[in-house]
Each structure stands twice: as C-alpha cells, then as structure tokens.
C-alpha cells in the first residue's frame, strides 16, 4: 500500500546542538531516509525530517492547503490543470492526482511520527536526556494529531496507523475507522503530547502552546464550545508572545517570518522552497497563476467596509490581471501558516456566541476587525454574530485551508455553495489506494 511505504528519515550531516537551540532553530533543508533512530543526533534529525514531511508540497507546501480553499468560494481556476477545477466544481474523481498526493504526503508524515514515538523513548544515549526525549516524542504526537485531524476533515474516517512501517505492505488489511474514532485519535495524541512538551513559545516547532491552539480548533469542530473557548483563551491571554500585528499584512509582507501573529508556521529556504508561490503568482512574476481570487472575493476584499486593509491579499498586474499575494517571495521562501492568533480570536468568538455570551463574542470579532482597519460589527443577535464571524473568517483566512471546512462543520455548504449532495462533503479515497488494498473501503458514491 503506497500510503505506508515511507520509513523514518534518518541521518544527514548535522551539527550536534543543545536541546534549547534545537527547539529554537528552523528545520534544515533536507533529511535523508537511510538509517534509523539510534542516538541523540539521529533522533533530532528524524524530528527535523518530520517537519519537512509536514511542509512537503503534497501537504502544507501546497496540495492539502489548496483543497481547503479551492473547494470554497474565494478562488477560481485559471490555469491548465483540469484536476484543479474538480475541487471548485465539487466533482472530484478518485483518480485525481492531487488527492493522491495529499493522502500519501499525510500518511508519510504520520509514519515519520510513528517512528519517533516508538523509538526515541527507547534510545540509550547519555546525550539524549529524558527531557529531550519527551520533547521530541511530544512533537511527534502533535504532528500526528494534526495529520489525523486533516485526514478526518477531508476524507472522514480513515485507517489508523499507529506503529512504524518499513514496507509498502505492512499495513495492508487495516479497516477504516469511523469519523468519531479518527477524531478520538486526534484528541488522544494531543493529550499525550501536552505533558511532554515545554510551555515555551516557538513558532516553528510544537510546544504546549501549539497543542492548545490545535485543541481549540479541534473542540470547535466537535461543537465543544466551552473547551474551545478555554483553549483559545490560553493563547489570547499570552499577549507578550501572541498578538494581532497591525496592519493585516504585517504578518506576511516585507519578507517577515515568525511574527507574534504566528502560533505555528512552517519555514522554507532558497534550497527548500514553498510550492504555493508558483500557483498564485502571474507569469509576469515568474509564476503560473493556476488559480486566482474569484470575482466574488475580489469584490469583498476590495470593499473598504469588508476587507479593510486585507486588500493586500490581492494585487494586479500592469495588464489588469488579479492574483493572490499571500505567497510572493522570490525565491519562494514564504512560510506556510498553520495556526495564527487571529484564528484563536475567531474560535473563541464563535464558541462564546454559541454559549450566548454575545458581548464576549463581539469583543473577539471586533479585535480581528480592528486589526483589519474596520469599525465594530453591528451584529446584535446570536445568529447575526455567528454569520458575521463566518463572513470574517472568509476574508481573514481567504488563502488558507479554512473556508471549505468551515462551511462543512457549520452545515452551511448547501446554503452558501449550493453543494446539496452530502456525499461530496468528503473526498474520494485515492483510486490507487483502494486497488492496492482490498480492505480499504471507498467513500460512498465515488
């Protein structure tokens, strides 16, 4: 089964660094797959390789993220790859190469995490202290939680592979778990990660705070409003380290990285570039512009009463061609934004509104609006505030993987997008995977 063919990344030439420095640095550019985890150096190398898998083109580098926004209403297809149009028209085929790429990339990431979880605690090396073992293992639990969360919201219940794999057929025969069981695994991994990780601020690697941010999102998806509010509040209350930088573009413009806006972002370099830029930038900027802002989104973001200063998300060529400008650097060293503090505000605002704390909900919504240069919301009722938060999320996270999943979790996909066939709310399992493993059941009606 191709999903499970990836073995843990191991040794490349790395400097031996202290625990503190390891947690502070950005990931290196490449990690080989030649050996296993036997000492401190290889354990650290494997963990760096884990983040590289997370940032790969098939995952947060471009393909998985694009599923989240291409399936919404902010983006139009303008290029030559017809498989992209399948997401926009909600007619995705099981042989779509992009879903195969995302599926395999996510399971490759899970398998790297599995190797770390299984092997790092057993390594005997005086240099690999108990604290460092805990940190590396906790990071692997966090990344595996994120990976299963992304699988669940995209495909529904999936196969739960929780042990390392060394060959393509090792995991054949695993039945798909239910959606509830898959989400339960996410919570289990987050619960395991939290006590192992330090309560420090690191925008490139998992810490307790990163776990809290993902838990806030997880509980929002589960409609567990009090818990979503509680975990989001942990981040919002840490104003020394996390805040809404102003103006909106301050978290991505002028080549900045790791601003106080970021709870967790993935780094790239001149030798390990982010694939997003090429898809968004026009030929005039040496991109392919496979997709672009939709007309409807351009109307919203360029309306000063709706977009505010978030109109910096889009730009126009001298020939009048609009394009998305979140990813713009040349070479493409743009970070991939996984968790931002703005999301925590809107998570808490939505959770508060659901609990009928309308004053608190408006305060959170207006914090995000204020950063965008907008006046306070005029919404007053619970329904109006929830709709205002939905609309704010649409613009705030326009080119991040939220819109489609937001409309699914709130049961709004039919009303907003006209997608009434609920079978389309999950993607098909890649056809090649189903053919390889007869026990892997395809999603209904694909």
PDB file of C-alpha atoms in Angstrom, residues 145-436:
ATOM      1  CA  UNK A 145      -2.638  14.648  15.769  1.00  0.00           C
ATOM      2  CA  UNK A 146      -2.613  17.392  13.144  1.00  0.00           C
ATOM      3  CA  UNK A 147      -2.263  14.819  10.372  1.00  0.00           C
ATOM      4  CA  UNK A 148      -5.215  12.728  11.535  1.00  0.00           C
ATOM      5  CA  UNK A 149      -7.260  15.884  12.066  1.00  0.00           C
ATOM      6  CA  UNK A 150      -6.613  16.861   8.447  1.00  0.00           C
ATOM      7  CA  UNK A 151      -7.442  13.359   7.211  1.00  0.00           C
ATOM      8  CA  UNK A 152     -10.696  13.284   9.183  1.00  0.00           C
ATOM      9  CA  UNK A 153     -11.980  16.619   7.951  1.00  0.00           C
ATOM     10  CA  UNK A 154     -11.072  15.786   4.354  1.00  0.00           C
ATOM     11  CA  UNK A 155     -11.908  12.083   3.962  1.00  0.00           C
ATOM     12  CA  UNK A 156     -13.925  11.195   7.071  1.00  0.00           C
ATOM     13  CA  UNK A 157     -12.916   8.085   8.989  1.00  0.00           C
ATOM     14  CA  UNK A 158      -9.571   6.682   7.856  1.00  0.00           C
ATOM     15  CA  UNK A 159      -7.148   3.883   8.635  1.00  0.00           C
ATOM     16  CA  UNK A 160      -5.392   4.493  11.955  1.00  0.00           C
ATOM     17  CA  UNK A 161      -1.747   3.508  11.545  1.00  0.00           C
ATOM     18  CA  UNK A 162      -0.066   3.933  14.924  1.00  0.00           C
ATOM     19  CA  UNK A 163       3.125   1.905  14.572  1.00  0.00           C
ATOM     20  CA  UNK A 164       6.146   2.341  12.271  1.00  0.00           C
ATOM     21  CA  UNK A 165       6.072   0.856   8.805  1.00  0.00           C
ATOM     22  CA  UNK A 166       9.083  -0.377   6.893  1.00  0.00           C
ATOM     23  CA  UNK A 167       7.497  -1.779   3.738  1.00  0.00           C
ATOM     24  CA  UNK A 168       4.658  -0.897   1.412  1.00  0.00           C
ATOM     25  CA  UNK A 169       2.522  -3.850   2.501  1.00  0.00           C
ATOM     26  CA  UNK A 170       2.999  -3.770   6.280  1.00  0.00           C
ATOM     27  CA  UNK A 171      -0.329  -2.086   6.908  1.00  0.00           C
ATOM     28  CA  UNK A 172      -2.482  -3.783   4.287  1.00  0.00           C
ATOM     29  CA  UNK A 173      -5.678  -5.042   5.813  1.00  0.00           C
ATOM     30  CA  UNK A 174      -6.342  -2.212   8.266  1.00  0.00           C
ATOM     31  CA  UNK A 175     -10.031  -1.345   8.195  1.00  0.00           C
ATOM     32  CA  UNK A 176     -11.132   2.266   8.126  1.00  0.00           C
ATOM     33  CA  UNK A 177     -12.085   3.685  11.485  1.00  0.00           C
ATOM     34  CA  UNK A 178     -15.194   5.796  11.892  1.00  0.00           C
ATOM     35  CA  UNK A 179     -15.049   9.596  11.837  1.00  0.00           C
ATOM     36  CA  UNK A 180     -15.600   9.628  15.601  1.00  0.00           C
ATOM     37  CA  UNK A 181     -12.786   7.143  16.145  1.00  0.00           C
ATOM     38  CA  UNK A 182     -10.448   9.148  13.934  1.00  0.00           C
ATOM     39  CA  UNK A 183     -11.168  12.350  15.817  1.00  0.00           C
ATOM     40  CA  UNK A 184     -10.755  10.434  19.097  1.00  0.00           C
ATOM     41  CA  UNK A 185      -7.244   9.553  17.977  1.00  0.00           C
ATOM     42  CA  UNK A 186      -6.551  13.239  17.390  1.00  0.00           C
ATOM     43  CA  UNK A 187      -7.575  14.049  20.944  1.00  0.00           C
ATOM     44  CA  UNK A 188      -5.600  11.100  22.303  1.00  0.00           C
ATOM     45  CA  UNK A 189      -2.444  12.317  20.576  1.00  0.00           C
ATOM     46  CA  UNK A 190      -2.922  15.903  21.728  1.00  0.00           C
ATOM     47  CA  UNK A 191      -3.491  14.684  25.266  1.00  0.00           C
ATOM     48  CA  UNK A 192      -0.290  12.617  25.069  1.00  0.00           C
ATOM     49  CA  UNK A 193       1.716  15.494  23.596  1.00  0.00           C
ATOM     50  CA  UNK A 194       0.837  18.207  26.109  1.00  0.00           C
ATOM     51  CA  UNK A 195       2.664  16.927  29.238  1.00  0.00           C
ATOM     52  CA  UNK A 196       5.747  16.010  27.201  1.00  0.00           C
ATOM     53  CA  UNK A 197       6.259  19.465  25.731  1.00  0.00           C
ATOM     54  CA  UNK A 198       7.694  22.629  27.287  1.00  0.00           C
ATOM     55  CA  UNK A 199       5.473  25.654  27.856  1.00  0.00           C
ATOM     56  CA  UNK A 200       7.639  27.857  25.683  1.00  0.00           C
ATOM     57  CA  UNK A 201       6.964  29.991  22.627  1.00  0.00           C
ATOM     58  CA  UNK A 202       8.266  28.504  19.411  1.00  0.00           C
ATOM     59  CA  UNK A 203       6.674  29.361  16.087  1.00  0.00           C
ATOM     60  CA  UNK A 204       8.384  26.550  14.148  1.00  0.00           C
ATOM     61  CA  UNK A 205       8.030  23.567  16.475  1.00  0.00           C
ATOM     62  CA  UNK A 206       5.353  22.133  18.706  1.00  0.00           C
ATOM     63  CA  UNK A 207       5.156  23.216  22.340  1.00  0.00           C
ATOM     64  CA  UNK A 208       2.358  23.089  24.891  1.00  0.00           C
ATOM     65  CA  UNK A 209       1.045  26.321  23.383  1.00  0.00           C
ATOM     66  CA  UNK A 210       0.891  24.791  19.913  1.00  0.00           C
ATOM     67  CA  UNK A 211      -1.096  21.905  21.354  1.00  0.00           C
ATOM     68  CA  UNK A 212      -3.512  24.360  22.985  1.00  0.00           C
ATOM     69  CA  UNK A 213      -4.090  26.132  19.683  1.00  0.00           C
ATOM     70  CA  UNK A 214      -4.898  22.909  17.846  1.00  0.00           C
ATOM     71  CA  UNK A 215      -7.099  21.775  20.708  1.00  0.00           C
ATOM     72  CA  UNK A 216      -9.102  24.989  20.398  1.00  0.00           C
ATOM     73  CA  UNK A 217      -9.678  24.189  16.716  1.00  0.00           C
ATOM     74  CA  UNK A 218     -10.428  20.540  17.468  1.00  0.00           C
ATOM     75  CA  UNK A 219     -13.055  21.403  20.082  1.00  0.00           C
ATOM     76  CA  UNK A 220     -14.626  23.946  17.727  1.00  0.00           C
ATOM     77  CA  UNK A 221     -15.061  21.206  15.125  1.00  0.00           C
ATOM     78  CA  UNK A 222     -16.601  18.979  17.801  1.00  0.00           C
ATOM     79  CA  UNK A 223     -19.023  21.737  18.901  1.00  0.00           C
ATOM     80  CA  UNK A 224     -17.493  21.583  22.376  1.00  0.00           C
ATOM     81  CA  UNK A 225     -17.862  25.287  22.918  1.00  0.00           C
ATOM     82  CA  UNK A 226     -16.615  25.671  26.488  1.00  0.00           C
ATOM     83  CA  UNK A 227     -13.423  23.746  25.754  1.00  0.00           C
ATOM     84  CA  UNK A 228     -12.844  25.645  22.503  1.00  0.00           C
ATOM     85  CA  UNK A 229     -13.164  28.913  24.412  1.00  0.00           C
ATOM     86  CA  UNK A 230     -10.902  27.722  27.209  1.00  0.00           C
ATOM     87  CA  UNK A 231      -8.034  26.629  24.969  1.00  0.00           C
ATOM     88  CA  UNK A 232      -8.240  29.664  22.708  1.00  0.00           C
ATOM     89  CA  UNK A 233      -8.111  31.865  25.806  1.00  0.00           C
ATOM     90  CA  UNK A 234      -4.778  30.338  26.793  1.00  0.00           C
ATOM     91  CA  UNK A 235      -3.203  31.743  23.619  1.00  0.00           C
ATOM     92  CA  UNK A 236      -5.082  35.029  23.597  1.00  0.00           C
ATOM     93  CA  UNK A 237      -4.107  35.608  27.220  1.00  0.00           C
ATOM     94  CA  UNK A 238      -0.409  35.306  26.345  1.00  0.00           C
ATOM     95  CA  UNK A 239      -0.246  38.814  24.886  1.00  0.00           C
ATOM     96  CA  UNK A 240       3.509  39.034  25.416  1.00  0.00           C
ATOM     97  CA  UNK A 241       4.076  36.354  22.789  1.00  0.00           C
ATOM     98  CA  UNK A 242       0.936  36.368  20.615  1.00  0.00           C
ATOM     99  CA  UNK A 243      -0.961  39.344  19.276  1.00  0.00           C
ATOM    100  CA  UNK A 244      -2.739  40.635  16.203  1.00  0.00           C
ATOM    101  CA  UNK A 245       0.006  42.509  14.400  1.00  0.00           C
ATOM    102  CA  UNK A 246      -1.084  45.642  12.555  1.00  0.00           C
ATOM    103  CA  UNK A 247      -1.845  46.192   9.773  1.00  0.00           C
ATOM    104  CA  UNK A 248      -3.066  42.833   8.496  1.00  0.00           C
ATOM    105  CA  UNK A 249      -0.160  42.451   6.077  1.00  0.00           C
ATOM    106  CA  UNK A 250       2.364  42.776   8.895  1.00  0.00           C
ATOM    107  CA  UNK A 251       2.415  39.008   9.431  1.00  0.00           C
ATOM    108  CA  UNK A 252       3.486  38.228   5.853  1.00  0.00           C
ATOM    109  CA  UNK A 253       4.654  41.363   3.982  1.00  0.00           C
ATOM    110  CA  UNK A 254       8.235  42.558   3.563  1.00  0.00           C
ATOM    111  CA  UNK A 255       9.672  39.055   3.898  1.00  0.00           C
ATOM    112  CA  UNK A 256       8.904  38.783   7.619  1.00  0.00           C
ATOM    113  CA  UNK A 257       8.801  35.429   9.383  1.00  0.00           C
ATOM    114  CA  UNK A 258       7.719  34.243  12.835  1.00  0.00           C
ATOM    115  CA  UNK A 259       5.808  37.377  13.852  1.00  0.00           C
ATOM    116  CA  UNK A 260       3.684  37.436  17.042  1.00  0.00           C
ATOM    117  CA  UNK A 261       0.723  36.610  14.758  1.00  0.00           C
ATOM    118  CA  UNK A 262       2.057  33.084  14.225  1.00  0.00           C
ATOM    119  CA  UNK A 263       1.392  30.304  16.677  1.00  0.00           C
ATOM    120  CA  UNK A 264       2.823  27.725  14.263  1.00  0.00           C
ATOM    121  CA  UNK A 265       4.261  28.235  10.798  1.00  0.00           C
ATOM    122  CA  UNK A 266       6.461  26.123   8.543  1.00  0.00           C
ATOM    123  CA  UNK A 267       9.680  27.530   7.166  1.00  0.00           C
ATOM    124  CA  UNK A 268      11.228  27.260   3.713  1.00  0.00           C
ATOM    125  CA  UNK A 269      14.517  28.373   2.198  1.00  0.00           C
ATOM    126  CA  UNK A 270      16.211  29.030  -1.105  1.00  0.00           C
ATOM    127  CA  UNK A 271      17.017  25.322  -1.363  1.00  0.00           C
ATOM    128  CA  UNK A 272      13.685  24.100   0.017  1.00  0.00           C
ATOM    129  CA  UNK A 273      11.023  26.325  -1.491  1.00  0.00           C
ATOM    130  CA  UNK A 274       7.301  26.690  -0.903  1.00  0.00           C
ATOM    131  CA  UNK A 275       5.235  25.467  -3.864  1.00  0.00           C
ATOM    132  CA  UNK A 276       2.409  27.887  -3.161  1.00  0.00           C
ATOM    133  CA  UNK A 277       4.068  30.891  -4.756  1.00  0.00           C
ATOM    134  CA  UNK A 278       4.193  29.400  -8.228  1.00  0.00           C
ATOM    135  CA  UNK A 279       0.487  28.556  -8.216  1.00  0.00           C
ATOM    136  CA  UNK A 280      -0.589  32.079  -7.202  1.00  0.00           C
ATOM    137  CA  UNK A 281       1.828  34.476  -8.862  1.00  0.00           C
ATOM    138  CA  UNK A 282       1.216  35.502 -12.505  1.00  0.00           C
ATOM    139  CA  UNK A 283       3.631  34.886 -15.390  1.00  0.00           C
ATOM    140  CA  UNK A 284       4.758  38.499 -15.079  1.00  0.00           C
ATOM    141  CA  UNK A 285       6.192  37.491 -11.681  1.00  0.00           C
ATOM    142  CA  UNK A 286       7.510  34.155 -12.932  1.00  0.00           C
ATOM    143  CA  UNK A 287       4.571  32.135 -11.655  1.00  0.00           C
ATOM    144  CA  UNK A 288       1.927  30.032 -13.397  1.00  0.00           C
ATOM    145  CA  UNK A 289      -1.202  31.509 -11.739  1.00  0.00           C
ATOM    146  CA  UNK A 290      -3.013  28.176 -11.865  1.00  0.00           C
ATOM    147  CA  UNK A 291      -5.654  29.766  -9.662  1.00  0.00           C
ATOM    148  CA  UNK A 292      -6.627  33.293  -8.730  1.00  0.00           C
ATOM    149  CA  UNK A 293      -9.027  35.238  -6.482  1.00  0.00           C
ATOM    150  CA  UNK A 294     -12.638  34.778  -7.558  1.00  0.00           C
ATOM    151  CA  UNK A 295     -14.631  37.785  -8.714  1.00  0.00           C
ATOM    152  CA  UNK A 296     -16.832  37.484  -5.640  1.00  0.00           C
ATOM    153  CA  UNK A 297     -13.846  37.548  -3.313  1.00  0.00           C
ATOM    154  CA  UNK A 298     -12.269  40.481  -5.134  1.00  0.00           C
ATOM    155  CA  UNK A 299     -15.489  42.417  -4.567  1.00  0.00           C
ATOM    156  CA  UNK A 300     -15.380  41.618  -0.860  1.00  0.00           C
ATOM    157  CA  UNK A 301     -11.716  42.203  -0.166  1.00  0.00           C
ATOM    158  CA  UNK A 302     -11.635  45.468  -2.132  1.00  0.00           C
ATOM    159  CA  UNK A 303     -14.671  46.809  -0.296  1.00  0.00           C
ATOM    160  CA  UNK A 304     -13.182  49.035   2.404  1.00  0.00           C
ATOM    161  CA  UNK A 305     -16.072  48.227   4.760  1.00  0.00           C
ATOM    162  CA  UNK A 306     -15.491  44.448   4.480  1.00  0.00           C
ATOM    163  CA  UNK A 307     -11.898  43.813   3.506  1.00  0.00           C
ATOM    164  CA  UNK A 308     -10.358  46.824   5.181  1.00  0.00           C
ATOM    165  CA  UNK A 309      -6.587  46.666   4.885  1.00  0.00           C
ATOM    166  CA  UNK A 310      -6.775  42.970   3.981  1.00  0.00           C
ATOM    167  CA  UNK A 311      -6.904  44.063   0.335  1.00  0.00           C
ATOM    168  CA  UNK A 312      -3.145  43.481   0.470  1.00  0.00           C
ATOM    169  CA  UNK A 313      -4.002  39.807  -0.060  1.00  0.00           C
ATOM    170  CA  UNK A 314      -4.524  40.590  -3.741  1.00  0.00           C
ATOM    171  CA  UNK A 315      -2.617  42.529  -6.364  1.00  0.00           C
ATOM    172  CA  UNK A 316      -2.988  43.364 -10.049  1.00  0.00           C
ATOM    173  CA  UNK A 317      -0.520  43.256 -12.902  1.00  0.00           C
ATOM    174  CA  UNK A 318       0.055  46.180 -15.245  1.00  0.00           C
ATOM    175  CA  UNK A 319      -2.248  44.362 -17.669  1.00  0.00           C
ATOM    176  CA  UNK A 320      -5.060  44.270 -15.095  1.00  0.00           C
ATOM    177  CA  UNK A 321      -4.661  40.616 -14.057  1.00  0.00           C
ATOM    178  CA  UNK A 322      -5.637  39.984 -10.427  1.00  0.00           C
ATOM    179  CA  UNK A 323      -3.707  37.457  -8.377  1.00  0.00           C
ATOM    180  CA  UNK A 324      -3.323  36.325  -4.775  1.00  0.00           C
ATOM    181  CA  UNK A 325      -0.344  37.820  -2.981  1.00  0.00           C
ATOM    182  CA  UNK A 326      -0.031  35.926   0.313  1.00  0.00           C
ATOM    183  CA  UNK A 327       2.801  33.932  -1.262  1.00  0.00           C
ATOM    184  CA  UNK A 328       5.038  36.289  -3.185  1.00  0.00           C
ATOM    185  CA  UNK A 329       8.720  35.876  -2.301  1.00  0.00           C
ATOM    186  CA  UNK A 330      11.367  35.145  -4.884  1.00  0.00           C
ATOM    187  CA  UNK A 331      12.829  32.635  -4.339  1.00  0.00           C
ATOM    188  CA  UNK A 332       9.764  31.092  -2.715  1.00  0.00           C
ATOM    189  CA  UNK A 333      10.748  31.199   0.951  1.00  0.00           C
ATOM    190  CA  UNK A 334       7.242  32.159   2.101  1.00  0.00           C
ATOM    191  CA  UNK A 335       6.181  30.433   5.338  1.00  0.00           C
ATOM    192  CA  UNK A 336       3.139  28.170   5.386  1.00  0.00           C
ATOM    193  CA  UNK A 337       0.759  29.395   8.089  1.00  0.00           C
ATOM    194  CA  UNK A 338      -0.760  26.536  10.089  1.00  0.00           C
ATOM    195  CA  UNK A 339      -2.004  28.247  13.266  1.00  0.00           C
ATOM    196  CA  UNK A 340      -2.482  32.006  13.709  1.00  0.00           C
ATOM    197  CA  UNK A 341      -3.642  34.010  16.692  1.00  0.00           C
ATOM    198  CA  UNK A 342      -6.430  35.561  14.583  1.00  0.00           C
ATOM    199  CA  UNK A 343      -7.961  32.095  14.322  1.00  0.00           C
ATOM    200  CA  UNK A 344      -7.904  31.763  18.111  1.00  0.00           C
ATOM    201  CA  UNK A 345      -9.861  35.018  18.451  1.00  0.00           C
ATOM    202  CA  UNK A 346     -12.485  33.864  15.964  1.00  0.00           C
ATOM    203  CA  UNK A 347     -12.651  30.391  17.503  1.00  0.00           C
ATOM    204  CA  UNK A 348     -13.298  31.939  20.884  1.00  0.00           C
ATOM    205  CA  UNK A 349     -15.773  34.417  19.429  1.00  0.00           C
ATOM    206  CA  UNK A 350     -17.761  31.626  17.782  1.00  0.00           C
ATOM    207  CA  UNK A 351     -17.641  29.469  20.900  1.00  0.00           C
ATOM    208  CA  UNK A 352     -18.818  32.381  23.034  1.00  0.00           C
ATOM    209  CA  UNK A 353     -21.660  33.160  20.637  1.00  0.00           C
ATOM    210  CA  UNK A 354     -22.764  29.524  20.747  1.00  0.00           C
ATOM    211  CA  UNK A 355     -22.854  29.819  24.541  1.00  0.00           C
ATOM    212  CA  UNK A 356     -24.872  33.052  24.249  1.00  0.00           C
ATOM    213  CA  UNK A 357     -22.052  35.222  25.569  1.00  0.00           C
ATOM    214  CA  UNK A 358     -22.746  37.775  22.867  1.00  0.00           C
ATOM    215  CA  UNK A 359     -20.733  40.590  24.433  1.00  0.00           C
ATOM    216  CA  UNK A 360     -17.645  38.407  24.630  1.00  0.00           C
ATOM    217  CA  UNK A 361     -18.206  37.101  21.113  1.00  0.00           C
ATOM    218  CA  UNK A 362     -18.406  40.618  19.708  1.00  0.00           C
ATOM    219  CA  UNK A 363     -15.241  41.625  21.563  1.00  0.00           C
ATOM    220  CA  UNK A 364     -13.300  38.835  19.861  1.00  0.00           C
ATOM    221  CA  UNK A 365     -14.819  39.504  16.454  1.00  0.00           C
ATOM    222  CA  UNK A 366     -14.102  43.214  16.750  1.00  0.00           C
ATOM    223  CA  UNK A 367     -10.488  42.604  17.738  1.00  0.00           C
ATOM    224  CA  UNK A 368      -9.946  40.959  14.360  1.00  0.00           C
ATOM    225  CA  UNK A 369     -11.948  43.630  12.569  1.00  0.00           C
ATOM    226  CA  UNK A 370     -10.000  46.404  14.268  1.00  0.00           C
ATOM    227  CA  UNK A 371      -6.717  44.910  13.123  1.00  0.00           C
ATOM    228  CA  UNK A 372      -8.102  44.978   9.579  1.00  0.00           C
ATOM    229  CA  UNK A 373      -8.953  48.674   9.954  1.00  0.00           C
ATOM    230  CA  UNK A 374     -12.721  48.076  10.212  1.00  0.00           C
ATOM    231  CA  UNK A 375     -15.312  49.538  12.524  1.00  0.00           C
ATOM    232  CA  UNK A 376     -17.070  47.414  15.128  1.00  0.00           C
ATOM    233  CA  UNK A 377     -19.648  44.906  13.931  1.00  0.00           C
ATOM    234  CA  UNK A 378     -23.276  45.972  14.084  1.00  0.00           C
ATOM    235  CA  UNK A 379     -24.490  42.407  14.675  1.00  0.00           C
ATOM    236  CA  UNK A 380     -26.663  42.027  17.771  1.00  0.00           C
ATOM    237  CA  UNK A 381     -28.422  38.647  17.782  1.00  0.00           C
ATOM    238  CA  UNK A 382     -26.740  35.275  18.190  1.00  0.00           C
ATOM    239  CA  UNK A 383     -27.486  34.300  14.585  1.00  0.00           C
ATOM    240  CA  UNK A 384     -26.231  37.610  13.242  1.00  0.00           C
ATOM    241  CA  UNK A 385     -22.994  37.361  15.220  1.00  0.00           C
ATOM    242  CA  UNK A 386     -22.351  33.794  14.074  1.00  0.00           C
ATOM    243  CA  UNK A 387     -22.905  34.864  10.462  1.00  0.00           C
ATOM    244  CA  UNK A 388     -20.611  37.862  10.970  1.00  0.00           C
ATOM    245  CA  UNK A 389     -17.893  35.541  12.285  1.00  0.00           C
ATOM    246  CA  UNK A 390     -18.373  33.217   9.311  1.00  0.00           C
ATOM    247  CA  UNK A 391     -18.005  36.151   6.933  1.00  0.00           C
ATOM    248  CA  UNK A 392     -14.976  37.458   8.812  1.00  0.00           C
ATOM    249  CA  UNK A 393     -13.278  34.076   8.607  1.00  0.00           C
ATOM    250  CA  UNK A 394     -13.911  34.012   4.857  1.00  0.00           C
ATOM    251  CA  UNK A 395     -11.840  37.140   4.293  1.00  0.00           C
ATOM    252  CA  UNK A 396      -9.321  36.718   7.114  1.00  0.00           C
ATOM    253  CA  UNK A 397      -8.262  33.218   6.003  1.00  0.00           C
ATOM    254  CA  UNK A 398      -9.078  33.539   2.305  1.00  0.00           C
ATOM    255  CA  UNK A 399      -5.988  31.734   1.002  1.00  0.00           C
ATOM    256  CA  UNK A 400      -5.506  29.400   3.953  1.00  0.00           C
ATOM    257  CA  UNK A 401      -7.218  25.994   4.320  1.00  0.00           C
ATOM    258  CA  UNK A 402     -10.343  27.038   6.219  1.00  0.00           C
ATOM    259  CA  UNK A 403     -13.272  28.155   4.053  1.00  0.00           C
ATOM    260  CA  UNK A 404     -14.468  24.774   2.756  1.00  0.00           C
ATOM    261  CA  UNK A 405     -14.018  23.081   6.121  1.00  0.00           C
ATOM    262  CA  UNK A 406     -15.760  25.958   7.906  1.00  0.00           C
ATOM    263  CA  UNK A 407     -18.829  25.577   5.712  1.00  0.00           C
ATOM    264  CA  UNK A 408     -18.864  21.824   6.268  1.00  0.00           C
ATOM    265  CA  UNK A 409     -18.571  21.925  10.052  1.00  0.00           C
ATOM    266  CA  UNK A 410     -21.345  24.557  10.316  1.00  0.00           C
ATOM    267  CA  UNK A 411     -23.625  22.726   7.856  1.00  0.00           C
ATOM    268  CA  UNK A 412     -23.577  25.742   5.563  1.00  0.00           C
ATOM    269  CA  UNK A 413     -22.105  24.226   2.399  1.00  0.00           C
ATOM    270  CA  UNK A 414     -25.517  23.705   0.816  1.00  0.00           C
ATOM    271  CA  UNK A 415     -26.791  27.206   1.555  1.00  0.00           C
ATOM    272  CA  UNK A 416     -23.597  29.050   0.626  1.00  0.00           C
ATOM    273  CA  UNK A 417     -22.113  26.939  -2.161  1.00  0.00           C
ATOM    274  CA  UNK A 418     -25.163  25.050  -3.390  1.00  0.00           C
ATOM    275  CA  UNK A 419     -23.480  21.709  -2.683  1.00  0.00           C
ATOM    276  CA  UNK A 420     -26.506  19.687  -1.615  1.00  0.00           C
ATOM    277  CA  UNK A 421     -25.097  16.198  -2.181  1.00  0.00           C
ATOM    278  CA  UNK A 422     -23.639  15.356   1.227  1.00  0.00           C
ATOM    279  CA  UNK A 423     -21.597  12.561  -0.310  1.00  0.00           C
ATOM    280  CA  UNK A 424     -19.450  15.356  -1.736  1.00  0.00           C
ATOM    281  CA  UNK A 425     -18.613  16.628   1.744  1.00  0.00           C
ATOM    282  CA  UNK A 426     -15.766  14.120   1.890  1.00  0.00           C
ATOM    283  CA  UNK A 427     -13.300  13.401  -0.877  1.00  0.00           C
ATOM    284  CA  UNK A 428     -12.834  10.016  -2.508  1.00  0.00           C
ATOM    285  CA  UNK A 429     -10.087   7.763  -1.247  1.00  0.00           C
ATOM    286  CA  UNK A 430      -7.409   7.771  -3.986  1.00  0.00           C
ATOM    287  CA  UNK A 431      -8.270   5.055  -6.508  1.00  0.00           C
ATOM    288  CA  UNK A 432      -4.781   3.581  -6.456  1.00  0.00           C
ATOM    289  CA  UNK A 433      -5.004   3.032  -2.699  1.00  0.00           C
ATOM    290  CA  UNK A 434      -8.289   1.167  -2.968  1.00  0.00           C
ATOM    291  CA  UNK A 435      -6.908  -1.038  -5.738  1.00  0.00           C
ATOM    292  CA  UNK A 436      -3.798  -1.921  -3.760  1.00  0.00           C
TER     293      UNK A 436
END
